PDB file of C-alpha atoms in Angstrom:
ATOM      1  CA  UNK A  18      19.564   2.783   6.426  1.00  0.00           C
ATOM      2  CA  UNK A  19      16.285   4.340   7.111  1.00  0.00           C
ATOM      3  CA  UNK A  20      14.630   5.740   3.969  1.00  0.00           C
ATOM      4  CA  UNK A  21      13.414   9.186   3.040  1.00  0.00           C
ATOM      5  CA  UNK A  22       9.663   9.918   3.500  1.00  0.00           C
ATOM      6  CA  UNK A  23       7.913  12.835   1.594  1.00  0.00           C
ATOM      7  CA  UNK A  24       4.792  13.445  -0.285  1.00  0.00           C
ATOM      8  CA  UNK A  25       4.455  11.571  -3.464  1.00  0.00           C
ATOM      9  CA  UNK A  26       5.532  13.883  -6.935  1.00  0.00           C
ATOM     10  CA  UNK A  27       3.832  13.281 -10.370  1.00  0.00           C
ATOM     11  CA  UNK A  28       7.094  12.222 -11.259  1.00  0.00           C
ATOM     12  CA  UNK A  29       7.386   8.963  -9.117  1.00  0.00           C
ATOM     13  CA  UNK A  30       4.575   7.471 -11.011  1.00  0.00           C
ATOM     14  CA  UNK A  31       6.488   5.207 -13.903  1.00  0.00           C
ATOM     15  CA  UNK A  32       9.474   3.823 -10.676  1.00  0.00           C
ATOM     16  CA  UNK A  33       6.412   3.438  -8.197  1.00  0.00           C
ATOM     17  CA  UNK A  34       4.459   1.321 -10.855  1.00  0.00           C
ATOM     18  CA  UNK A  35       7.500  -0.734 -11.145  1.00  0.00           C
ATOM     19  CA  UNK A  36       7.641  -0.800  -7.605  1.00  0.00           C
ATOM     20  CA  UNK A  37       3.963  -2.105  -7.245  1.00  0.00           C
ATOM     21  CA  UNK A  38       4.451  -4.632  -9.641  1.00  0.00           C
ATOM     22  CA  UNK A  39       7.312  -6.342  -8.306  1.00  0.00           C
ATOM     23  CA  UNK A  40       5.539  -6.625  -4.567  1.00  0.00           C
ATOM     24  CA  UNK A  41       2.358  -7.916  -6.870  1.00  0.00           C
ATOM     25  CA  UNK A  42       4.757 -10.702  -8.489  1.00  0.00           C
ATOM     26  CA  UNK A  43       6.751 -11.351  -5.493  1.00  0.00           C
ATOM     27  CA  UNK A  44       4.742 -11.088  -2.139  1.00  0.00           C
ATOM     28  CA  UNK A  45       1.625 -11.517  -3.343  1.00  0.00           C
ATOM     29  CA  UNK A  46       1.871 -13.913  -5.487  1.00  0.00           C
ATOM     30  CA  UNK A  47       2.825 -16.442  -2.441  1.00  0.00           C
ATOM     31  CA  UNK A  48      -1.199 -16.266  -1.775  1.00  0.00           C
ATOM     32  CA  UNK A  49      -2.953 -16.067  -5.319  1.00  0.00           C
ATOM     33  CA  UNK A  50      -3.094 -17.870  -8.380  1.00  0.00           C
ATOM     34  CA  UNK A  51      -0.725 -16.698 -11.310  1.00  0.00           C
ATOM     35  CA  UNK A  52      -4.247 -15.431 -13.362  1.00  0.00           C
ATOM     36  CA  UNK A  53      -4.765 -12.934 -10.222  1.00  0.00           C
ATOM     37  CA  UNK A  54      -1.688 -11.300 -10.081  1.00  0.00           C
ATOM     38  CA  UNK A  55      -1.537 -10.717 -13.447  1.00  0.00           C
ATOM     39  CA  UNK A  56      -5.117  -9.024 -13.214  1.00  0.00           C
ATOM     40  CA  UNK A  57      -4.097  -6.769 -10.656  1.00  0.00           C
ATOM     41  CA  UNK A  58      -0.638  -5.874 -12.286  1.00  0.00           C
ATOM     42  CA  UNK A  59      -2.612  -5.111 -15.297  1.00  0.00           C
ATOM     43  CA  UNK A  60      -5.189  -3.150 -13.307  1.00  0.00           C
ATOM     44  CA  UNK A  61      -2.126  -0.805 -11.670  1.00  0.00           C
ATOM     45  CA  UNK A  62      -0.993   0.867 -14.524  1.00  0.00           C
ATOM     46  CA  UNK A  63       0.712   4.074 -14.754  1.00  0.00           C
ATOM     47  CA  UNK A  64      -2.157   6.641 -15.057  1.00  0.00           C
ATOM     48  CA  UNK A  65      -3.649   5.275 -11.920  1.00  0.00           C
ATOM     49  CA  UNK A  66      -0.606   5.172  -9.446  1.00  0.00           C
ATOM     50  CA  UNK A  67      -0.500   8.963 -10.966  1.00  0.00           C
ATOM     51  CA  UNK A  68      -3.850   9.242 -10.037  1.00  0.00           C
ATOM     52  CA  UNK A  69      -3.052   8.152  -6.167  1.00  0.00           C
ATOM     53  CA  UNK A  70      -0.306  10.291  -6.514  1.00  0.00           C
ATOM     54  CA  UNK A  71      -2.478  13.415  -7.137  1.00  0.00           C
ATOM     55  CA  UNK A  72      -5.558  12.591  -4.890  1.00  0.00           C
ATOM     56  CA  UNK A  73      -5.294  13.895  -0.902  1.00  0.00           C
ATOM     57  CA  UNK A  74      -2.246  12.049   0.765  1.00  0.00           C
ATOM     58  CA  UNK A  75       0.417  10.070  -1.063  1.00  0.00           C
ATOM     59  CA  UNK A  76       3.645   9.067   0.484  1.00  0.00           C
ATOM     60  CA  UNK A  77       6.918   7.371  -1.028  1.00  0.00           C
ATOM     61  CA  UNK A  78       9.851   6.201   0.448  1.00  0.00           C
ATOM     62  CA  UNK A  79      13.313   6.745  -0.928  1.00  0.00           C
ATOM     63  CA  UNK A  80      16.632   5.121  -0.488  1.00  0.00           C
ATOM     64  CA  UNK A  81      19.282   6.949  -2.135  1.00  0.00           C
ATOM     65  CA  UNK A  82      16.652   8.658  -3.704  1.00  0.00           C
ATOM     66  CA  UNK A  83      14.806   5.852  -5.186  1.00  0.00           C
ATOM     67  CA  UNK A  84      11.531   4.949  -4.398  1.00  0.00           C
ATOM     68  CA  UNK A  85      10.861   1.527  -2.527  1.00  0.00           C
ATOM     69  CA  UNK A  86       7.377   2.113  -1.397  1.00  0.00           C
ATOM     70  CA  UNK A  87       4.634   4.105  -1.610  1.00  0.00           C
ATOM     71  CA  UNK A  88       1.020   4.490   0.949  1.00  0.00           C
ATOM     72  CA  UNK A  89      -1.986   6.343  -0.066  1.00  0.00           C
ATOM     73  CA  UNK A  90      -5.081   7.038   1.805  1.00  0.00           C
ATOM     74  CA  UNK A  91      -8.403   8.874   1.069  1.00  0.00           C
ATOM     75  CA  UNK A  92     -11.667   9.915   2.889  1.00  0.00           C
ATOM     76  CA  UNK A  93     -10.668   7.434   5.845  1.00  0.00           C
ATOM     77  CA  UNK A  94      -9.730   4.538   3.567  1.00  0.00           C
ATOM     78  CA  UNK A  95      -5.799   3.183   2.993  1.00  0.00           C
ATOM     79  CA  UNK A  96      -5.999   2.343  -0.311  1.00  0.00           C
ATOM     80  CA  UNK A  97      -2.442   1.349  -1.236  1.00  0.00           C
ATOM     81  CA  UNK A  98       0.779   0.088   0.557  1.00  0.00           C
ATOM     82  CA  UNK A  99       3.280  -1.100  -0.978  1.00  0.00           C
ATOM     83  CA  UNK A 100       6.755  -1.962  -0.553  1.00  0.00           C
ATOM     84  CA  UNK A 101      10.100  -3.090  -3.146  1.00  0.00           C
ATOM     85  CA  UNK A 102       9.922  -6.902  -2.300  1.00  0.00           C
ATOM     86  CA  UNK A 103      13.875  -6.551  -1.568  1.00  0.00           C
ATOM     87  CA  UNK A 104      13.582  -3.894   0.596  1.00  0.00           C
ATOM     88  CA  UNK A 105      10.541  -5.425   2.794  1.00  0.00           C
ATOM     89  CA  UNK A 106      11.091  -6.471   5.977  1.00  0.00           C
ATOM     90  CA  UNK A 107      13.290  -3.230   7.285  1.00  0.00           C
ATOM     91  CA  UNK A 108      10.304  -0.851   8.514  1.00  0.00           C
ATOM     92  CA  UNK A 109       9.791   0.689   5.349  1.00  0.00           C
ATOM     93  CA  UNK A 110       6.036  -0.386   5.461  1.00  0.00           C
ATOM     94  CA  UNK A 111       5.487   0.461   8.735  1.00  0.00           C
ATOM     95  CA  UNK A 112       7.635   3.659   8.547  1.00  0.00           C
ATOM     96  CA  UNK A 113       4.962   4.274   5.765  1.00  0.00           C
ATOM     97  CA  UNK A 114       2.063   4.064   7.599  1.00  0.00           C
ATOM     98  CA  UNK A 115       2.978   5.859  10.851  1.00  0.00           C
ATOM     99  CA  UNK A 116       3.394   9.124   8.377  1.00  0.00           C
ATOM    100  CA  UNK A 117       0.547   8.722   6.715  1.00  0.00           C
ATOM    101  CA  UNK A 118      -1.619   7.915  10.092  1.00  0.00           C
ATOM    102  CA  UNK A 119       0.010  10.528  11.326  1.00  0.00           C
ATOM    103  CA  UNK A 120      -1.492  13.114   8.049  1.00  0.00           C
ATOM    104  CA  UNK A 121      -4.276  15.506   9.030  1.00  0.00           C
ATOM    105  CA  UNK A 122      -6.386  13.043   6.239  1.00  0.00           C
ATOM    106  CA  UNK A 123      -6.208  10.442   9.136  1.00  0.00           C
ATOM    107  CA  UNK A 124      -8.052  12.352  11.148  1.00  0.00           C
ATOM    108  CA  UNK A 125     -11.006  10.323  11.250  1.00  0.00           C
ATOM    109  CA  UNK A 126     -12.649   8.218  13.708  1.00  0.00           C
ATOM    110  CA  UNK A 127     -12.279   4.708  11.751  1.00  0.00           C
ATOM    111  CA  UNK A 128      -9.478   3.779   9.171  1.00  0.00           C
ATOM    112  CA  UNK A 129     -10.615   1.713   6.843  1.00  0.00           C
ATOM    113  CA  UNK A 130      -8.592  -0.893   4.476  1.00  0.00           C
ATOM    114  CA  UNK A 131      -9.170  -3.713   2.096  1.00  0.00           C
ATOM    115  CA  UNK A 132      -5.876  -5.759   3.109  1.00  0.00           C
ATOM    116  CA  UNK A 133      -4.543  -8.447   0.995  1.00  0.00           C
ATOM    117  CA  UNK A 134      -4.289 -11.994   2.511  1.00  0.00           C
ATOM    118  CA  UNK A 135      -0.294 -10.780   2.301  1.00  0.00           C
ATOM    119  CA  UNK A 136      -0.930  -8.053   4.558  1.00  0.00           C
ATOM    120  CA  UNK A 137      -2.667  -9.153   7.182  1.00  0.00           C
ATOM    121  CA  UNK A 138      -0.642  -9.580   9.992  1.00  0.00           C
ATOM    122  CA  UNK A 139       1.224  -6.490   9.194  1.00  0.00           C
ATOM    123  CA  UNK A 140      -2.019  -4.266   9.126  1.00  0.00           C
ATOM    124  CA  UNK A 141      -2.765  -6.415  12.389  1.00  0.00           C
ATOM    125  CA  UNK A 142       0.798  -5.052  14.195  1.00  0.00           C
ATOM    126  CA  UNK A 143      -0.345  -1.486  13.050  1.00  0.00           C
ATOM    127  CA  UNK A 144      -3.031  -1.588  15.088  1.00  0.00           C
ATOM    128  CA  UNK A 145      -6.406  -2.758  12.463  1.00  0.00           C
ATOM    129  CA  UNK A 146      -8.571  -5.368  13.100  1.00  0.00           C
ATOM    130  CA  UNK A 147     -10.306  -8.001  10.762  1.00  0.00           C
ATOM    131  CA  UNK A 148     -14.166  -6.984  10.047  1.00  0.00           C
ATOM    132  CA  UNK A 149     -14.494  -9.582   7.484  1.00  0.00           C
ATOM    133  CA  UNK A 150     -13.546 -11.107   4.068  1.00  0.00           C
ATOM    134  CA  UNK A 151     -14.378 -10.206   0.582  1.00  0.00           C
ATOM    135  CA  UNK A 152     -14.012 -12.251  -2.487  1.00  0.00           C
ATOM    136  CA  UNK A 153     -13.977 -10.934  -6.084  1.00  0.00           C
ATOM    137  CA  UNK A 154     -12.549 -11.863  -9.438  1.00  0.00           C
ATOM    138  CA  UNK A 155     -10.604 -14.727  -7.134  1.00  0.00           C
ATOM    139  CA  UNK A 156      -8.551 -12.149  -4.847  1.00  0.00           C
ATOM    140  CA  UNK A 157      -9.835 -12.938  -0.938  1.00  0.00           C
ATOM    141  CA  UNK A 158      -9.395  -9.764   0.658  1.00  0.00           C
ATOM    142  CA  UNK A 159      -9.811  -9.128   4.172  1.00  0.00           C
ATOM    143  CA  UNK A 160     -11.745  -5.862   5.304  1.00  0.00           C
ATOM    144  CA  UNK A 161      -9.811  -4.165   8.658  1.00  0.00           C
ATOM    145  CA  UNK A 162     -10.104  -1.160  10.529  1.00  0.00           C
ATOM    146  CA  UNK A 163      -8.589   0.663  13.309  1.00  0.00           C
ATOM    147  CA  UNK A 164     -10.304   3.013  15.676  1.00  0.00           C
ATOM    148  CA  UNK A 165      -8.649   6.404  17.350  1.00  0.00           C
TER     149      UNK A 165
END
C-alpha cells in the first residue's frame, strides 16, 4: 500500500512526535549510545515538530490516515526525515523526499543535510554526497549534499 502524501497540519504534531521517537529508539539507536538517543528524543519534543510543521515545507505520510513519516526542508537544508520504524523499508522515505525535492523550496542549486550515520546510504541512493563528518554532544553526523 503506498501511503498518502500532503503538507504537514498543526494537528499531526503530538502522532509525528511519536513517530520521531520510535525511529530515534529503533533505527537509530543501532549506531549511538543509549545517553544519545535519549538526548535527541528529549530534544524533539512537541512544540518543535510543530514548529517544522509551520516553517516553509513539511510533508507527512499517511497510511489509513495515520502518519508514518514526516520530511521537512528549509532555505536549501533537509532538516528532518523520518520514518515509523515498522513501516521503513517500503518507499515511504524515499516517497518522502521525491515530494519534497520536488517543492518549489527545493529550488536551489545545493541541498544541504546533516544525515545521521543511519541515513547514510539512503541519502546516498537519493542522489547526496558525503562532504564530511561532524561530531557533537557524541552524535557523528555526516554533512551531504546534492547538486541540480
Amino acid at each position: 500500500m503506498q501511503p498518502d502524501i500532503r503538507r504537514a497540519e498543526a494537528g499531526d504534531a503530538k502522532l509525528l512526535l511519536h513517530v520521531i521517537h520510535r525511529a530515534l529508539r529503533d533505527t537509530n539507536a543501532r549506531d549511538y549510545p543509549p545517553a544519545v538517543i535519549e538526548r535527541l528524543v528529549a530534544a524533539f519534543t512537541e512544540q518543535r515538530v510543530a514548529a517544522l510543521i509551520a516553517g516553509p515545507c513539511c510533508y507527512v505520510a499517511l497510511l489509513d490516515g495515520h502518519p508514518v513519516g514526516l520530511a521537512a526542508l528549509e532555505g536549501g537544508q533537509v532538516r528532518s526525515v523520518f520514518v515509523d520504524p515498522a513501516h521503513q523499508g517500503r518507499g515511504i522515505g524515499s516517497g518522502l523526499m521525491r515530494t519534497l525535492l520536488a517543492a518549489p523550496e527545493a529550488e536551489v542549486p545545493v541541498l544541504r543535510l546533516s544525515a545521521s550515520l543511519s541515513a547514510v546510504t539512503f541519502y546516498t541512493g537519493l542522489g547526496f554526497v558525503a562532504t564530511g563528518e561532524r561530531t557533537s554532544d557524541g552524535e557523528r553526523t555526516v554533512t551531504m549534499e546534492r547538486r541540480r
